[in-house]
């Protein structure tokens, strides 16, 4: 089955504007983001077999992960090429790399489906929580395969189903009772676009990847944050939530927040947030045979 879920130019601009607005919040919460999603970075590094001396491409690097972590794994003999289409994200990641004194990372503002690199430039290509937002996922994976060496790995980590990820659903389910969501279609570009097992794997196969493997990763999203901090973080970082919150009448806000607090109570114990979470890591190889 061929995968058709391309975006119109208007949709592309709207999505990019939303990421551009998100950039300042992803920068604000960078320490928490790094901590909360660290298991995803470790999973990607393992699945893509990233090690000392490799040249790694990061696609949709946001405020800097997994690029910043991979920079220390590949060391001074290796290198990382961070990419993202949102200028604000690129600036934020670049500033952080500068603050940390990292010298083996380069930065390019570009979209996954049009990578400005010659064929066979990198050893591997990875994307953490970005594949769901690619304009044309098959084209993007073809591009990733084009720019890596024969035998290299491409690995993407995406969210599993909404029901297994209360970090998202605990707010979305309440807000959706008050505000109508955007119309759903099978190719909707939201965090759960590739939650169905096999979907992203099929895209990798369609793009020509060999030995495609899908691994389910169960982990905990853990950090020393209160419900109040979680509420602020989620409603600022997510473009979809920002849009929906703006459509609530001011008088509805306390009711919505209290309903979310009630639903989320069991995930906040003794000043620590602890959500069960599920992701999928989908990998394939550019085969020489
Ligand atoms: C959920 S964030 C993940 C960022 C980072 N990788 C992380 O895990 O913290 C998704 C990122 O995908 C980027 N993105 C959106 N559309 C993209 C595209 N067409 N190509 C590459 N990246 C894209 C966004 O700008 C954003 O930085």
PDB file of N, CA, C and O in Angstrom, residues 9 18 20 24 36 57 60 64 74 107 122 132 137 142 165 178 212 219 225 229 233 236 240 247 253 278 288:
ATOM      1  N   UNK A   9       0.849  23.403   0.850  1.00  0.00           N
ATOM      2  CA  UNK A   9       1.793  24.442   1.290  1.00  0.00           C
ATOM      3  C   UNK A   9       1.260  25.254   2.468  1.00  0.00           C
ATOM      4  O   UNK A   9       2.014  25.631   3.361  1.00  0.00           O
ATOM      5  N   UNK A  18       3.867  26.986  13.948  1.00  0.00           N
ATOM      6  CA  UNK A  18       3.592  26.461  15.276  1.00  0.00           C
ATOM      7  C   UNK A  18       4.893  25.987  15.943  1.00  0.00           C
ATOM      8  O   UNK A  18       5.133  26.262  17.128  1.00  0.00           O
ATOM      9  N   UNK A  20       7.825  27.108  15.244  1.00  0.00           N
ATOM     10  CA  UNK A  20       8.606  28.326  15.495  1.00  0.00           C
ATOM     11  C   UNK A  20       8.181  28.940  16.829  1.00  0.00           C
ATOM     12  O   UNK A  20       9.009  29.355  17.634  1.00  0.00           O
ATOM     13  N   UNK A  24      10.594  28.646  21.728  1.00  0.00           N
ATOM     14  CA  UNK A  24      11.004  29.325  22.975  1.00  0.00           C
ATOM     15  C   UNK A  24      10.638  28.478  24.195  1.00  0.00           C
ATOM     16  O   UNK A  24      11.330  28.495  25.208  1.00  0.00           O
ATOM     17  N   UNK A  36      13.320  13.867  30.822  1.00  0.00           N
ATOM     18  CA  UNK A  36      12.101  13.061  30.658  1.00  0.00           C
ATOM     19  C   UNK A  36      12.224  12.056  29.516  1.00  0.00           C
ATOM     20  O   UNK A  36      11.697  10.956  29.588  1.00  0.00           O
ATOM     21  N   UNK A  57      23.628  11.967  11.509  1.00  0.00           N
ATOM     22  CA  UNK A  57      22.666  13.000  11.103  1.00  0.00           C
ATOM     23  C   UNK A  57      21.467  12.927  12.038  1.00  0.00           C
ATOM     24  O   UNK A  57      20.873  11.857  12.206  1.00  0.00           O
ATOM     25  N   UNK A  60      15.252  16.717  12.635  1.00  0.00           N
ATOM     26  CA  UNK A  60      14.213  17.294  13.500  1.00  0.00           C
ATOM     27  C   UNK A  60      14.708  17.334  14.935  1.00  0.00           C
ATOM     28  O   UNK A  60      14.051  16.837  15.844  1.00  0.00           O
ATOM     29  N   UNK A  64      17.596  20.363  20.687  1.00  0.00           N
ATOM     30  CA  UNK A  64      18.969  19.838  20.690  1.00  0.00           C
ATOM     31  C   UNK A  64      19.150  18.352  20.923  1.00  0.00           C
ATOM     32  O   UNK A  64      20.256  17.830  20.812  1.00  0.00           O
ATOM     33  N   UNK A  74      29.951  10.098  20.159  1.00  0.00           N
ATOM     34  CA  UNK A  74      30.838   9.910  18.989  1.00  0.00           C
ATOM     35  C   UNK A  74      32.227  10.514  19.251  1.00  0.00           C
ATOM     36  O   UNK A  74      33.210  10.109  18.610  1.00  0.00           O
ATOM     37  N   UNK A 107      25.161  22.697  12.350  1.00  0.00           N
ATOM     38  CA  UNK A 107      23.717  22.967  12.338  1.00  0.00           C
ATOM     39  C   UNK A 107      23.260  23.392  10.954  1.00  0.00           C
ATOM     40  O   UNK A 107      23.917  24.215  10.311  1.00  0.00           O
ATOM     41  N   UNK A 122      26.915  10.550   5.736  1.00  0.00           N
ATOM     42  CA  UNK A 122      26.899  10.168   7.158  1.00  0.00           C
ATOM     43  C   UNK A 122      26.942   8.641   7.320  1.00  0.00           C
ATOM     44  O   UNK A 122      26.639   7.907   6.369  1.00  0.00           O
ATOM     45  N   UNK A 132       6.797  11.982  12.980  1.00  0.00           N
ATOM     46  CA  UNK A 132       5.343  12.181  12.883  1.00  0.00           C
ATOM     47  C   UNK A 132       4.999  13.472  12.149  1.00  0.00           C
ATOM     48  O   UNK A 132       3.902  13.654  11.652  1.00  0.00           O
ATOM     49  N   UNK A 137       6.545  11.492   4.598  1.00  0.00           N
ATOM     50  CA  UNK A 137       7.424  10.561   5.314  1.00  0.00           C
ATOM     51  C   UNK A 137       8.235   9.618   4.411  1.00  0.00           C
ATOM     52  O   UNK A 137       9.402   9.353   4.712  1.00  0.00           O
ATOM     53  N   UNK A 142      13.568   8.233   2.297  1.00  0.00           N
ATOM     54  CA  UNK A 142      14.442   8.062   1.113  1.00  0.00           C
ATOM     55  C   UNK A 142      15.633   9.003   1.187  1.00  0.00           C
ATOM     56  O   UNK A 142      16.761   8.636   0.878  1.00  0.00           O
ATOM     57  N   UNK A 165      -0.088   6.449  26.797  1.00  0.00           N
ATOM     58  CA  UNK A 165       0.719   7.645  27.054  1.00  0.00           C
ATOM     59  C   UNK A 165      -0.088   8.730  27.767  1.00  0.00           C
ATOM     60  O   UNK A 165      -0.433   9.762  27.171  1.00  0.00           O
ATOM     61  N   UNK A 178     -14.383  19.880  26.148  1.00  0.00           N
ATOM     62  CA  UNK A 178     -14.805  21.286  26.140  1.00  0.00           C
ATOM     63  C   UNK A 178     -14.634  21.954  24.777  1.00  0.00           C
ATOM     64  O   UNK A 178     -15.342  22.875  24.441  1.00  0.00           O
ATOM     65  N   UNK A 212      14.118  -4.051   8.189  1.00  0.00           N
ATOM     66  CA  UNK A 212      13.378  -3.117   9.045  1.00  0.00           C
ATOM     67  C   UNK A 212      12.915  -3.829  10.327  1.00  0.00           C
ATOM     68  O   UNK A 212      12.359  -4.921  10.278  1.00  0.00           O
ATOM     69  N   UNK A 219       8.665   2.808  29.051  1.00  0.00           N
ATOM     70  CA  UNK A 219       9.531   3.517  29.994  1.00  0.00           C
ATOM     71  C   UNK A 219       8.698   4.423  30.904  1.00  0.00           C
ATOM     72  O   UNK A 219       7.465   4.419  30.822  1.00  0.00           O
ATOM     73  N   UNK A 225       8.828  17.291  39.261  1.00  0.00           N
ATOM     74  CA  UNK A 225       7.969  18.451  38.981  1.00  0.00           C
ATOM     75  C   UNK A 225       6.587  18.237  39.596  1.00  0.00           C
ATOM     76  O   UNK A 225       6.109  17.110  39.713  1.00  0.00           O
ATOM     77  N   UNK A 229       3.608  22.605  37.615  1.00  0.00           N
ATOM     78  CA  UNK A 229       4.692  22.753  36.615  1.00  0.00           C
ATOM     79  C   UNK A 229       4.389  21.934  35.361  1.00  0.00           C
ATOM     80  O   UNK A 229       4.657  22.366  34.244  1.00  0.00           O
ATOM     81  N   UNK A 233       4.083  23.373  31.625  1.00  0.00           N
ATOM     82  CA  UNK A 233       4.969  22.824  30.589  1.00  0.00           C
ATOM     83  C   UNK A 233       4.167  22.302  29.389  1.00  0.00           C
ATOM     84  O   UNK A 233       4.440  22.642  28.241  1.00  0.00           O
ATOM     85  N   UNK A 236       2.234  25.004  27.396  1.00  0.00           N
ATOM     86  CA  UNK A 236       3.092  25.925  26.646  1.00  0.00           C
ATOM     87  C   UNK A 236       3.778  25.205  25.473  1.00  0.00           C
ATOM     88  O   UNK A 236       3.880  25.736  24.377  1.00  0.00           O
ATOM     89  N   UNK A 240      -0.839  22.171  19.620  1.00  0.00           N
ATOM     90  CA  UNK A 240      -2.243  21.751  19.609  1.00  0.00           C
ATOM     91  C   UNK A 240      -2.943  22.216  20.887  1.00  0.00           C
ATOM     92  O   UNK A 240      -4.054  22.761  20.833  1.00  0.00           O
ATOM     93  N   UNK A 247      -9.152  28.556  22.646  1.00  0.00           N
ATOM     94  CA  UNK A 247     -10.579  28.513  22.285  1.00  0.00           C
ATOM     95  C   UNK A 247     -11.500  28.301  23.493  1.00  0.00           C
ATOM     96  O   UNK A 247     -12.723  28.312  23.354  1.00  0.00           O
ATOM     97  N   UNK A 253     -11.623  27.777  32.168  1.00  0.00           N
ATOM     98  CA  UNK A 253     -10.253  27.366  32.454  1.00  0.00           C
ATOM     99  C   UNK A 253     -10.074  26.686  33.822  1.00  0.00           C
ATOM    100  O   UNK A 253      -9.503  25.592  33.906  1.00  0.00           O
ATOM    101  N   UNK A 278       4.905   4.755  26.379  1.00  0.00           N
ATOM    102  CA  UNK A 278       5.241   3.730  25.379  1.00  0.00           C
ATOM    103  C   UNK A 278       5.635   4.396  24.060  1.00  0.00           C
ATOM    104  O   UNK A 278       4.940   5.279  23.564  1.00  0.00           O
ATOM    105  N   UNK A 288      23.847  -2.752   1.028  1.00  0.00           N
ATOM    106  CA  UNK A 288      24.725  -2.759  -0.134  1.00  0.00           C
ATOM    107  C   UNK A 288      24.314  -3.883  -1.082  1.00  0.00           C
ATOM    108  O   UNK A 288      24.712  -3.892  -2.236  1.00  0.00           O
TER     109      UNK A 288
END
